[in-house]
Amino acid sequence: MAQKTKTKQPETEYNKMAMAYKSPYERWKEAEGLPTIRGLSVPSLMDVELTPWASRGGSGIFVNLLGTGGFNDTYICEIPPGKSLNPIKHIYEETVFIVSGRGATSVWLDGGEKQTFEWGKHSYFAMPPNANYQHHNGSGTEPARYVAMTAAPRVIDTFKNLDFVFKNPFVFDDRFDGKAGYFTQADSPDPGGGWTTNFIADVDSSSKIATDSKARGGRTPGALGTGFNMVNSTVRSHASSWPVGFYKKAHRHGPGIHVLLLRGEGYSLMWKDGEPVQTVPWKPGTMFVPPEMWFHQHFNTGKEPCLFLAIGWGSEKPKAGGGAYVYKSLKEGGDQIEFEDEDPAIHKDYEEAIASVGATCEMGGLHPFCTSG
Ligand SMILES: [Fe+2]
Ligand SMILES: [Zn+2]
């Protein structure tokens, strides 16, 4: 019999203990009383049902997508109409994206003055590590919902002490010194494409996402991208937009890059070298994480340009996620698949998908397998 059978572990005390092990981070989430979403993607951040979250106020849910590999997490949280969440501080990084609603956030250092800034749908900002903060809903009738990417899993699992993580007197004054105006949107992107700012009022206002995106599209006409640097952190994120009729080259890198769709419709293919390809369909509100060193490729099949925001760490990491490799062809030892090296079925499927919505593939000048123009 050639059939593969899974070796059953003997039921020793040690194995039982190993199977029942929960990391300090898992135990913390359980104590918070919220369930966890797992898997490859969250189809719609707007539609996820939330659970009352006593310690924070409001309601929430944790998200540990497969692609994070325990490196980072997200949670979705909703502030009820007319209410504020409870103040909190923590030593781990947290980056906040407003899914819906409007409101304000107050931030202060222990014993220092409060500063408050306002936000709305698709605002984007980061909480400086260990600064106190409190989110307020600005509407008396509508809830406000956000998704936050955090370093909680690796910080809680490293220190294993919740007082150290949540009640630590240390002030990271290299990150935030309490000065007023800290959360103001900086005027314009830096030369070179990055944008150093602690607040973005609306990621969707593409007039501000002004840099030509040369990477990964082979100079796709009309593709735009901007990298964000916030609160002097190691978090790196970028917004990326490209037009109807185009898709990007496949590439791979390290774990934990959360891709949030703001505009457009399409799908992403994700696969581990030599294993079956997974398709993740997307629309505004979808969030997914390509698992570590899985190839992934994003396809716009909608009738308007698509826009995503990718939040994670990684741009400075070697090999898995290192910029020196992610833009370099596989043939040269990099982690990008050039169009001419692609499985021909990928382009054929794309042309069929885009034809079915009444649009056409526009990649004639870029892709050797293209049948249009
Ligand atoms: Fe990627
Ligand atoms: Zn084509």
mmCIF file of C-alpha atoms in Angstrom, residues 6 18 39 73 99 151 177 184 200 223 242 249 253 287 313 339 361-363:
data_model
loop_
_atom_site.group_PDB
_atom_site.id
_atom_site.type_symbol
_atom_site.label_atom_id
_atom_site.label_comp_id
_atom_site.label_asym_id
_atom_site.label_seq_id
_atom_site.Cartn_x
_atom_site.Cartn_y
_atom_site.Cartn_z
ATOM 1 C CA LYS A 6 0.031 9.831 9.656
ATOM 2 C CA ALA A 18 2.851 19.212 24.317
ATOM 3 C CA GLY A 39 -7.064 30.832 7.853
ATOM 4 C CA ASP A 73 -1.442 39.698 14.480
ATOM 5 C CA VAL A 99 -12.552 50.565 8.317
ATOM 6 C CA ALA A 151 3.475 42.926 17.450
ATOM 7 C CA ASP A 177 7.997 62.888 23.224
ATOM 8 C CA THR A 184 -0.642 65.793 11.850
ATOM 9 C CA ILE A 200 -2.824 59.812 7.003
ATOM 10 C CA ALA A 223 0.544 52.207 -11.288
ATOM 11 C CA TRP A 242 -2.862 49.933 -10.484
ATOM 12 C CA LYS A 249 4.477 39.814 -11.011
ATOM 13 C CA HIS A 253 9.038 37.157 1.132
ATOM 14 C CA MET A 287 -7.687 41.237 4.233
ATOM 15 C CA TRP A 313 7.503 44.460 8.890
ATOM 16 C CA PHE A 339 6.238 37.409 -16.752
ATOM 17 C CA CYS A 361 -6.395 42.725 -20.568
ATOM 18 C CA GLU A 362 -4.107 45.700 -21.218
ATOM 19 C CA MET A 363 -0.809 43.875 -20.792
#
